[in-house]
Amino acid sequence: MASSLDQANAAAAQSPQQAAKLYSSVLFAEPSSTVSASERETALLSLATLYERMHDAAALTNLINSSQPFLVTVSKAKSSKLIRTLVDRFNGIPGALQAQISTCKGMLEWAKSGNREYLRQSLETRLVSLYLDSQMYTEALALISQLLSELKKLDDRMQLVEVHLLESRVYLALKNLPKSRAALTSARTAANSIYTPPPLQAQLDLQSGTLHSEEGDYKTAYSYFFETMEGLNVYANSRNAGESSGAAANYEQQQLQAFAYMILCKIMTQQPDDITSLFATGKTAAKFRDRQTVVALQAVAKAQKQRSLADFEKALSEFRDELQSDELIRSHLTALYDTLMEQNLVRLIEPYSRVEITHIAKLIGLPIGVVENKLSQMILDKVFYGILDQGNGCLVVFPEPRHDSTYDTTLDTIKSLSNVVESLYAKAATL
């Protein structure tokens, strides 16, 4: 059967369908045949990888379900590892999230029927991650609550770290920052008492940086993102780490995400000139120089430096996929766009005491309705003082009112006199 595996490996690139038949003949060979368990395992993993490359989610689902008789024949530890690997093969198939969830649920039932508790908890943790990716937050929190109760009794701290980290990410997606930070603190507390693998530590640092960014502490966030990028250096190089090419690519993607967040922090702290120096921090940063996400953020930084709203909009339009696909980048750039628009509007109306709104819209290059709404919001937020004369289509700007301290001084004087009178009454009462 070794020759069948060799033939299948040779045919995988040129004729995937033929390779799939050869792998299946090895995996589902009769029990009385001479096929060893290791050969069946190799055929199973190779066939799953082949279906992943073919983007065939249905075939991968059928393979996982039909391989259960073989998985029963190997040790529980081995079968648990194989099942987790097979479920992860869906990651490379676009649009296969729901298929991955249903398959994971099916394997969960199989694990429960076989009393495979470790596998069940591992699959439930993976299911929480899938629920998070599919924005099924209620289901994710319910499963997290059940898992935490069990894991605390078992004192499985490694898995506790993973589940608390997922809990933090779910609450962050729900914009509940206090609970997200509390969950992350629990994850770090559990991680401090055990050896935490660098990839997991990198995820903790990435989540910490994200939370600090949401709270506006960009300097602290920058340091966490830097630790994330550096912590994954060895793992992103499959030749050095002994990782599979898929795992190495995943770690490299996490590095790219952390580096993009580092650039975002420089943009949000009004330090666009420092971005160039980031590429000199090492080989890791330099290799991301030409990535589209990095190029997009550099275009945004250039627009911010020039305080050009037109260039900012051009960057957002040209790199829409890169800048809109990440929630953290999208939300912060939206806030930055509003700030940049305010700065431009303040600069434009500064010479005037009365100016037509159409003139401002023409200068800034935005629709009249957008400019009018923004000016109204700025007046309410007391960015400047004025009114919108909609009858004449004008903005009337008032000088900033000076604070008159006469009333405050008068109140302080009355308070002091009141204290004097009360002290005199107190002395008179003692006579």
CSV table of C-alpha atoms in Angstrom, one decimal:
chain,number,residue,atom,x,y,z
A,1,MET,CA,0.0,0.0,0.0
A,2,ALA,CA,3.0,2.3,0.3
A,3,SER,CA,3.1,2.3,-3.5
A,4,SER,CA,-0.6,3.5,-3.6
A,5,LEU,CA,0.3,6.4,-1.3
A,6,ASP,CA,3.3,7.2,-3.5
A,7,GLN,CA,1.1,7.2,-6.6
A,8,ALA,CA,-1.5,9.4,-4.8
A,9,ASN,CA,1.2,11.9,-3.7
A,10,ALA,CA,2.5,12.0,-7.3
A,11,ALA,CA,-1.0,12.5,-8.8
A,12,ALA,CA,-2.2,15.1,-6.2
A,13,ALA,CA,-0.9,18.1,-8.2
A,14,GLN,CA,-1.9,16.9,-11.7
A,15,SER,CA,-5.0,14.8,-11.1
A,16,PRO,CA,-6.7,15.5,-7.7
A,17,GLN,CA,-9.6,13.2,-8.4
A,18,GLN,CA,-7.4,10.3,-9.2
A,19,ALA,CA,-5.3,11.0,-6.0
A,20,ALA,CA,-8.5,11.2,-3.9
A,21,LYS,CA,-9.5,7.7,-5.1
A,22,LEU,CA,-6.0,6.3,-4.3
A,23,TYR,CA,-6.0,7.8,-0.8
A,24,SER,CA,-9.6,6.5,-0.2
A,25,SER,CA,-8.5,3.0,-1.3
A,26,VAL,CA,-5.8,3.0,1.4
A,27,LEU,CA,-8.0,4.6,4.1
A,28,PHE,CA,-11.0,2.4,3.6
A,29,ALA,CA,-9.1,-0.8,2.8
A,30,GLU,CA,-10.5,-4.0,4.4
A,31,PRO,CA,-9.4,-4.7,7.9
A,32,SER,CA,-8.0,-8.0,6.8
A,33,SER,CA,-5.6,-6.2,4.3
A,34,THR,CA,-2.0,-5.5,5.0
A,35,VAL,CA,-2.6,-1.7,5.4
A,36,SER,CA,-1.1,-0.4,8.6
A,37,ALA,CA,-2.7,2.1,10.9
A,38,SER,CA,0.1,4.7,10.2
A,39,GLU,CA,-0.6,4.3,6.4
A,40,ARG,CA,-4.4,4.9,7.0
A,41,GLU,CA,-3.6,7.9,9.1
A,42,THR,CA,-1.3,9.3,6.4
A,43,ALA,CA,-4.0,8.7,3.8
A,44,LEU,CA,-6.6,10.4,5.9
A,45,LEU,CA,-4.6,13.6,6.5
A,46,SER,CA,-3.4,13.7,2.9
A,47,LEU,CA,-7.0,13.4,1.6
A,48,ALA,CA,-8.2,16.1,4.0
A,49,THR,CA,-5.4,18.4,2.8
A,50,LEU,CA,-6.3,17.6,-0.9
A,51,TYR,CA,-10.0,18.5,-0.3
A,52,GLU,CA,-8.8,21.8,1.4
A,53,ARG,CA,-6.8,22.7,-1.7
A,54,MET,CA,-9.8,21.7,-3.9
A,55,HIS,CA,-12.1,23.9,-1.7
A,56,ASP,CA,-14.5,21.0,-1.4
A,57,ALA,CA,-16.2,21.5,2.0
A,58,ALA,CA,-18.9,18.8,1.3
A,59,ALA,CA,-16.2,16.1,0.5
A,60,LEU,CA,-14.3,17.1,3.6
A,61,THR,CA,-17.4,16.8,5.8
A,62,ASN,CA,-18.1,13.3,4.3
A,63,LEU,CA,-14.5,12.3,4.9
A,64,ILE,CA,-14.6,13.2,8.6
A,65,ASN,CA,-17.9,11.5,9.1
A,66,SER,CA,-16.9,8.3,7.2
A,67,SER,CA,-13.5,8.1,9.0
A,68,GLN,CA,-15.1,7.5,12.4
A,69,PRO,CA,-14.7,3.7,12.3
A,70,PHE,CA,-11.0,4.1,11.8
A,71,LEU,CA,-10.7,6.7,14.6
A,72,VAL,CA,-12.2,4.2,17.0
A,73,THR,CA,-9.3,1.8,16.4
A,74,VAL,CA,-6.5,4.3,17.4
A,75,SER,CA,-5.8,5.7,20.9
A,76,LYS,CA,-8.0,8.5,22.3
A,77,ALA,CA,-5.1,10.9,22.3
A,78,LYS,CA,-4.2,10.1,18.7
A,79,SER,CA,-7.9,10.4,17.5
A,80,SER,CA,-8.3,13.7,19.4
A,81,LYS,CA,-5.3,15.1,17.6
A,82,LEU,CA,-6.5,13.8,14.2
A,83,ILE,CA,-10.1,15.2,14.6
A,84,ARG,CA,-8.8,18.7,15.6
A,85,THR,CA,-6.5,18.7,12.6
A,86,LEU,CA,-9.4,17.6,10.3
A,87,VAL,CA,-11.7,20.2,11.6
A,88,ASP,CA,-9.1,22.9,11.1
A,89,ARG,CA,-8.8,21.9,7.4
A,90,PHE,CA,-12.0,23.9,6.8
A,91,ASN,CA,-10.0,27.1,7.5
A,92,GLY,CA,-8.5,27.1,4.0
A,93,ILE,CA,-11.9,26.7,2.3
A,94,PRO,CA,-13.7,30.0,1.5
A,95,GLY,CA,-17.3,30.2,2.8
A,96,ALA,CA,-17.1,27.0,4.7
A,97,LEU,CA,-17.8,28.4,8.1
A,98,GLN,CA,-21.3,26.9,8.5
A,99,ALA,CA,-20.1,23.6,7.2
A,100,GLN,CA,-17.3,23.7,9.8
A,101,ILE,CA,-19.8,24.5,12.6
A,102,SER,CA,-22.1,21.6,11.6
A,103,THR,CA,-19.2,19.2,11.3
A,104,CYS,CA,-17.8,20.3,14.7
A,105,LYS,CA,-21.2,19.7,16.3
A,106,GLY,CA,-21.4,16.2,14.7
A,107,MET,CA,-18.0,15.3,16.1
A,108,LEU,CA,-19.1,16.7,19.5
A,109,GLU,CA,-21.9,14.2,19.6
A,110,TRP,CA,-19.6,11.4,18.6
A,111,ALA,CA,-17.1,12.4,21.4
A,112,LYS,CA,-20.0,12.4,23.9
A,113,SER,CA,-21.2,9.0,22.9
A,114,GLY,CA,-17.7,7.6,23.3
A,115,ASN,CA,-17.1,9.4,26.7
A,116,ARG,CA,-14.1,11.2,25.2
A,117,GLU,CA,-14.2,14.2,27.6
A,118,TYR,CA,-10.9,15.8,26.6
A,119,LEU,CA,-11.9,15.7,22.9
A,120,ARG,CA,-15.3,17.1,23.8
A,121,GLN,CA,-13.9,20.1,25.7
A,122,SER,CA,-11.4,20.7,22.9
A,123,LEU,CA,-14.1,20.7,20.2
A,124,GLU,CA,-16.3,22.9,22.3
A,125,THR,CA,-13.5,25.4,22.6
A,126,ARG,CA,-13.1,25.3,18.9
A,127,LEU,CA,-16.8,25.7,18.4
A,128,VAL,CA,-16.8,28.9,20.6
A,129,SER,CA,-14.1,30.3,18.2
A,130,LEU,CA,-16.4,29.4,15.2
A,131,TYR,CA,-19.4,31.0,16.9
A,132,LEU,CA,-17.3,34.1,17.3
A,133,ASP,CA,-16.3,34.2,13.7
A,134,SER,CA,-19.9,33.8,12.6
A,135,GLN,CA,-21.1,36.5,15.1
A,136,MET,CA,-23.2,34.0,17.1
A,137,TYR,CA,-22.3,35.7,20.4
A,138,THR,CA,-25.2,34.4,22.5
A,139,GLU,CA,-24.4,30.8,21.7
A,140,ALA,CA,-20.7,31.5,22.3
A,141,LEU,CA,-21.2,33.0,25.7
A,142,ALA,CA,-23.5,30.1,26.8
A,143,LEU,CA,-20.9,27.5,25.8
A,144,ILE,CA,-18.1,29.6,27.4
A,145,SER,CA,-20.1,29.6,30.7
A,146,GLN,CA,-20.5,25.8,30.6
A,147,LEU,CA,-16.8,25.2,29.7
A,148,LEU,CA,-15.4,27.5,32.4
A,149,SER,CA,-17.4,25.7,35.1
A,150,GLU,CA,-16.0,22.4,34.0
A,151,LEU,CA,-12.4,23.5,33.5
A,152,LYS,CA,-12.2,25.2,36.9
A,153,LYS,CA,-13.1,21.9,38.5
A,154,LEU,CA,-10.5,20.0,36.5
A,155,ASP,CA,-8.0,22.8,37.0
A,156,ASP,CA,-7.0,22.6,33.3
A,157,ARG,CA,-5.2,26.0,33.2
A,158,MET,CA,-4.0,25.8,29.6
A,159,GLN,CA,-7.5,25.4,28.3
A,160,LEU,CA,-8.7,27.9,30.8
A,161,VAL,CA,-6.4,30.5,29.3
A,162,GLU,CA,-7.8,29.8,25.8
A,163,VAL,CA,-11.5,29.9,26.9
A,164,HIS,CA,-11.0,33.2,28.9
A,165,LEU,CA,-9.2,34.7,25.9
A,166,LEU,CA,-12.2,33.7,23.7
A,167,GLU,CA,-14.5,35.2,26.3
A,168,SER,CA,-12.6,38.5,26.1
A,169,ARG,CA,-12.8,38.5,22.3
A,170,VAL,CA,-16.6,37.9,22.4
A,171,TYR,CA,-17.2,40.7,24.9
A,172,LEU,CA,-14.9,43.0,22.8
A,173,ALA,CA,-17.0,42.2,19.7
A,174,LEU,CA,-20.1,43.2,21.8
A,175,LYS,CA,-18.3,46.4,22.8
A,176,ASN,CA,-18.4,45.5,26.5
A,177,LEU,CA,-14.9,46.7,27.4
A,178,PRO,CA,-15.1,46.1,31.2
A,179,LYS,CA,-16.1,42.5,30.9
A,180,SER,CA,-13.6,42.0,28.0
A,181,ARG,CA,-10.8,43.3,30.2
A,182,ALA,CA,-12.0,41.2,33.2
A,183,ALA,CA,-11.9,38.1,31.1
A,184,LEU,CA,-8.4,38.9,29.7
A,185,THR,CA,-7.2,39.5,33.3
A,186,SER,CA,-8.5,36.0,34.2
A,187,ALA,CA,-6.6,34.6,31.2
A,188,ARG,CA,-3.4,36.3,32.2
A,189,THR,CA,-3.7,35.1,35.8
A,190,ALA,CA,-4.1,31.5,34.6
A,191,ALA,CA,-1.2,31.9,32.2
A,192,ASN,CA,1.1,33.2,34.9
A,193,SER,CA,1.0,29.9,36.7
A,194,ILE,CA,1.9,27.7,33.8
A,195,TYR,CA,4.2,27.6,30.8
A,196,THR,CA,2.4,29.5,28.0
A,197,PRO,CA,3.5,28.7,24.5
A,198,PRO,CA,4.7,31.7,22.5
A,199,PRO,CA,1.8,31.6,20.0
A,200,LEU,CA,-0.8,31.7,22.8
A,201,GLN,CA,1.2,34.4,24.6
A,202,ALA,CA,1.2,36.4,21.4
A,203,GLN,CA,-2.6,36.1,21.2
A,204,LEU,CA,-2.9,37.4,24.8
A,205,ASP,CA,-0.6,40.4,23.9
A,206,LEU,CA,-2.6,41.1,20.7
A,207,GLN,CA,-5.9,41.2,22.7
A,208,SER,CA,-4.3,43.4,25.4
A,209,GLY,CA,-3.1,45.8,22.7
A,210,THR,CA,-6.5,45.8,21.1
A,211,LEU,CA,-8.2,46.7,24.4
A,212,HIS,CA,-5.7,49.5,25.0
A,213,SER,CA,-6.4,50.8,21.5
A,214,GLU,CA,-10.2,50.9,22.2
A,215,GLU,CA,-9.5,52.8,25.4
A,216,GLY,CA,-7.3,55.4,23.5
A,217,ASP,CA,-4.0,54.3,25.2
A,218,TYR,CA,-2.1,53.9,21.9
A,219,LYS,CA,1.4,54.0,23.4
A,220,THR,CA,0.8,51.0,25.6
A,221,ALA,CA,-1.1,49.3,22.8
A,222,TYR,CA,1.9,49.8,20.5
A,223,SER,CA,4.2,48.0,22.9
A,224,TYR,CA,1.8,45.0,23.1
A,225,PHE,CA,1.6,44.8,19.3
A,226,PHE,CA,5.4,44.9,19.0
A,227,GLU,CA,5.6,42.0,21.5
A,228,THR,CA,3.1,40.0,19.5
A,229,MET,CA,5.1,40.5,16.2
A,230,GLU,CA,8.4,39.6,17.8
A,231,GLY,CA,7.0,36.6,19.7
A,232,LEU,CA,5.9,34.9,16.5
A,233,ASN,CA,9.2,35.3,14.7
A,234,VAL,CA,10.4,31.8,15.0
A,235,TYR,CA,7.0,30.2,14.4
A,236,ALA,CA,6.4,32.2,11.2
A,237,ASN,CA,9.4,30.6,9.6
A,238,SER,CA,8.5,26.9,9.1
A,239,ARG,CA,12.0,26.0,8.3
A,240,ASN,CA,13.3,27.1,11.7
A,241,ALA,CA,10.3,26.0,13.8
A,242,GLY,CA,9.5,22.7,12.2
A,243,GLU,CA,6.0,23.9,11.6
A,244,SER,CA,3.8,23.0,8.6
A,245,SER,CA,3.6,25.6,5.8
A,246,GLY,CA,-0.1,26.3,6.7
A,247,ALA,CA,0.7,26.9,10.4
A,248,ALA,CA,3.6,29.1,9.5
A,249,ALA,CA,1.4,31.1,7.1
A,250,ASN,CA,-1.1,31.6,9.9
A,251,TYR,CA,1.5,32.9,12.3
A,252,GLU,CA,2.9,35.2,9.6
A,253,GLN,CA,-0.7,36.6,9.1
A,254,GLN,CA,-0.9,37.3,12.8
A,255,GLN,CA,2.4,39.1,12.6
A,256,LEU,CA,1.1,41.2,9.7
A,257,GLN,CA,-2.0,42.1,11.7
A,258,ALA,CA,0.1,43.2,14.7
A,259,PHE,CA,2.4,45.3,12.5
A,260,ALA,CA,-0.6,46.9,10.8
A,261,TYR,CA,-1.9,47.8,14.3
A,262,MET,CA,1.5,49.3,15.2
A,263,ILE,CA,1.2,51.6,12.2
A,264,LEU,CA,-2.4,52.4,13.2
A,265,CYS,CA,-1.2,53.5,16.7
A,266,LYS,CA,1.4,55.8,15.1
A,267,ILE,CA,-1.4,57.3,12.9
A,268,MET,CA,-3.8,57.8,15.9
A,269,THR,CA,-1.0,59.5,18.0
A,270,GLN,CA,-0.4,62.0,15.2
A,271,GLN,CA,3.1,60.6,14.5
A,272,PRO,CA,3.0,59.7,10.8
A,273,ASP,CA,6.7,60.5,10.3
A,274,ASP,CA,7.6,57.6,12.7
A,275,ILE,CA,6.1,55.0,10.4
A,276,THR,CA,9.2,55.0,8.1
A,277,SER,CA,11.4,54.1,11.0
A,278,LEU,CA,9.2,51.1,11.8
A,279,PHE,CA,10.6,49.3,8.8
A,280,ALA,CA,14.1,49.5,10.3
A,281,THR,CA,13.1,47.6,13.5
A,282,GLY,CA,14.1,44.3,11.9
A,283,LYS,CA,13.7,41.8,9.1
A,284,THR,CA,10.1,41.0,10.3
A,285,ALA,CA,8.8,44.5,9.7
A,286,ALA,CA,10.8,44.9,6.5
A,287,LYS,CA,9.2,41.9,4.8
A,288,PHE,CA,5.7,43.5,5.2
A,289,ARG,CA,6.7,46.7,3.4
A,290,ASP,CA,4.9,45.8,0.2
A,291,ARG,CA,1.8,44.1,1.7
A,292,GLN,CA,-1.4,45.8,0.6
A,293,THR,CA,-2.6,46.5,4.2
A,294,VAL,CA,0.6,48.2,5.1
A,295,VAL,CA,0.6,50.2,1.8
A,296,ALA,CA,-3.0,51.3,2.5
A,297,LEU,CA,-2.2,52.5,6.0
A,298,GLN,CA,0.9,54.4,4.7
A,299,ALA,CA,-1.4,56.2,2.3
A,300,VAL,CA,-3.7,57.1,5.2
A,301,ALA,CA,-0.7,58.4,7.2
A,302,LYS,CA,0.4,60.5,4.3
A,303,ALA,CA,-3.1,62.0,4.0
A,304,GLN,CA,-3.1,62.7,7.7
A,305,LYS,CA,0.3,64.4,7.6
A,306,GLN,CA,-0.9,66.7,4.8
A,307,ARG,CA,-4.3,67.2,6.5
A,308,SER,CA,-5.9,66.4,3.2
A,309,LEU,CA,-9.4,65.1,3.4
A,310,ALA,CA,-9.5,64.4,-0.3
A,311,ASP,CA,-6.4,62.2,-0.1
A,312,PHE,CA,-7.8,60.4,2.9
A,313,GLU,CA,-11.0,59.6,1.0
A,314,LYS,CA,-9.0,58.5,-2.0
A,315,ALA,CA,-7.0,56.1,0.2
A,316,LEU,CA,-10.2,54.7,1.8
A,317,SER,CA,-11.7,54.2,-1.7
A,318,GLU,CA,-8.6,52.7,-3.3
A,319,PHE,CA,-7.9,50.3,-0.4
A,320,ARG,CA,-11.5,49.6,0.7
A,321,ASP,CA,-11.0,45.9,1.2
A,322,GLU,CA,-7.8,46.2,3.2
A,323,LEU,CA,-9.1,49.0,5.4
A,324,GLN,CA,-12.7,47.8,5.9
A,325,SER,CA,-12.1,44.1,6.5
A,326,ASP,CA,-10.5,44.7,10.0
A,327,GLU,CA,-12.9,45.9,12.7
A,328,LEU,CA,-10.2,47.7,14.8
A,329,ILE,CA,-8.7,49.5,11.7
A,330,ARG,CA,-12.2,50.4,10.4
A,331,SER,CA,-13.5,51.9,13.6
A,332,HIS,CA,-10.4,54.0,14.3
A,333,LEU,CA,-10.1,55.3,10.8
A,334,THR,CA,-13.7,56.3,10.9
A,335,ALA,CA,-13.0,58.3,14.1
A,336,LEU,CA,-9.8,59.7,12.5
A,337,TYR,CA,-11.8,60.8,9.4
A,338,ASP,CA,-14.3,62.7,11.6
A,339,THR,CA,-11.4,64.4,13.4
A,340,LEU,CA,-9.7,65.3,10.2
A,341,MET,CA,-12.9,66.7,8.8
A,342,GLU,CA,-13.3,68.9,11.9
A,343,GLN,CA,-9.8,70.2,11.6
A,344,ASN,CA,-10.3,71.1,7.9
A,345,LEU,CA,-13.7,72.8,8.6
A,346,VAL,CA,-12.2,74.8,11.5
A,347,ARG,CA,-9.3,75.9,9.3
A,348,LEU,CA,-11.7,76.9,6.5
A,349,ILE,CA,-14.2,78.9,8.6
A,350,GLU,CA,-11.6,80.6,10.8
A,351,PRO,CA,-11.3,83.8,8.6
A,352,TYR,CA,-15.0,84.3,8.4
A,353,SER,CA,-17.8,85.6,10.7
A,354,ARG,CA,-20.4,84.8,8.1
A,355,VAL,CA,-19.9,82.4,5.2
A,356,GLU,CA,-22.2,80.5,2.8
A,357,ILE,CA,-22.3,76.7,3.4
A,358,THR,CA,-22.1,76.1,-0.4
A,359,HIS,CA,-18.7,77.9,-0.4
A,360,ILE,CA,-17.4,75.7,2.5
A,361,ALA,CA,-18.6,72.6,0.7
A,362,LYS,CA,-16.9,73.6,-2.5
A,363,LEU,CA,-13.6,74.3,-0.7
A,364,ILE,CA,-13.6,71.0,1.2
A,365,GLY,CA,-15.0,69.0,-1.7
A,366,LEU,CA,-17.9,67.3,0.1
A,367,PRO,CA,-21.7,67.3,-0.4
A,368,ILE,CA,-23.6,70.3,1.1
A,369,GLY,CA,-25.7,67.9,3.3
A,370,VAL,CA,-22.7,66.2,4.8
A,371,VAL,CA,-21.0,69.6,5.6
A,372,GLU,CA,-24.2,71.0,7.1
A,373,ASN,CA,-24.7,68.0,9.4
A,374,LYS,CA,-21.1,68.1,10.5
A,375,LEU,CA,-21.2,71.8,11.2
A,376,SER,CA,-24.3,71.3,13.2
A,377,GLN,CA,-22.7,68.6,15.3
A,378,MET,CA,-19.6,70.7,15.8
A,379,ILE,CA,-21.7,73.6,17.1
A,380,LEU,CA,-23.5,71.2,19.6
A,381,ASP,CA,-20.2,69.8,20.7
A,382,LYS,CA,-18.9,73.4,21.2
A,383,VAL,CA,-16.0,73.0,18.8
A,384,PHE,CA,-16.8,76.6,17.8
A,385,TYR,CA,-19.7,79.0,18.6
A,386,GLY,CA,-22.2,79.9,15.9
A,387,ILE,CA,-25.5,79.1,14.3
A,388,LEU,CA,-26.7,77.8,10.9
A,389,ASP,CA,-28.9,80.3,9.1
A,390,GLN,CA,-30.7,77.8,6.9
A,391,GLY,CA,-33.0,80.4,5.5
A,392,ASN,CA,-30.0,82.1,3.8
A,393,GLY,CA,-27.8,79.0,3.6
A,394,CYS,CA,-25.1,80.6,5.7
A,395,LEU,CA,-23.0,79.8,8.8
A,396,VAL,CA,-22.8,82.6,11.3
A,397,VAL,CA,-19.7,82.3,13.5
A,398,PHE,CA,-19.6,84.0,16.9
A,399,PRO,CA,-16.5,85.0,18.8
A,400,GLU,CA,-15.7,82.7,21.7
A,401,PRO,CA,-17.5,84.0,24.8
A,402,ARG,CA,-15.2,85.3,27.5
A,403,HIS,CA,-15.8,83.9,30.9
A,404,ASP,CA,-17.0,86.6,33.3
A,405,SER,CA,-15.6,85.9,36.8
A,406,THR,CA,-17.8,88.5,38.5
A,407,TYR,CA,-20.5,86.0,39.4
A,408,ASP,CA,-18.0,83.5,40.8
A,409,THR,CA,-16.3,86.1,42.9
A,410,THR,CA,-19.6,87.4,44.2
A,411,LEU,CA,-20.6,83.8,45.2
A,412,ASP,CA,-17.3,83.3,47.0
A,413,THR,CA,-17.7,86.6,48.9
A,414,ILE,CA,-21.3,85.7,50.0
A,415,LYS,CA,-20.0,82.3,51.2
A,416,SER,CA,-17.2,83.9,53.2
A,417,LEU,CA,-19.6,86.4,54.8
A,418,SER,CA,-21.9,83.4,55.7
A,419,ASN,CA,-19.1,81.7,57.4
A,420,VAL,CA,-18.2,84.9,59.4
A,421,VAL,CA,-21.8,85.4,60.5
A,422,GLU,CA,-22.1,81.7,61.6
A,423,SER,CA,-18.9,82.0,63.6
A,424,LEU,CA,-20.2,85.2,65.3
A,425,TYR,CA,-23.4,83.4,66.2
A,426,ALA,CA,-21.4,80.6,67.7
A,427,LYS,CA,-19.3,83.0,69.9
A,428,ALA,CA,-22.4,84.9,71.0
A,429,ALA,CA,-24.0,81.6,72.1
A,430,THR,CA,-21.1,81.0,74.5
A,431,LEU,CA,-21.5,84.3,76.3
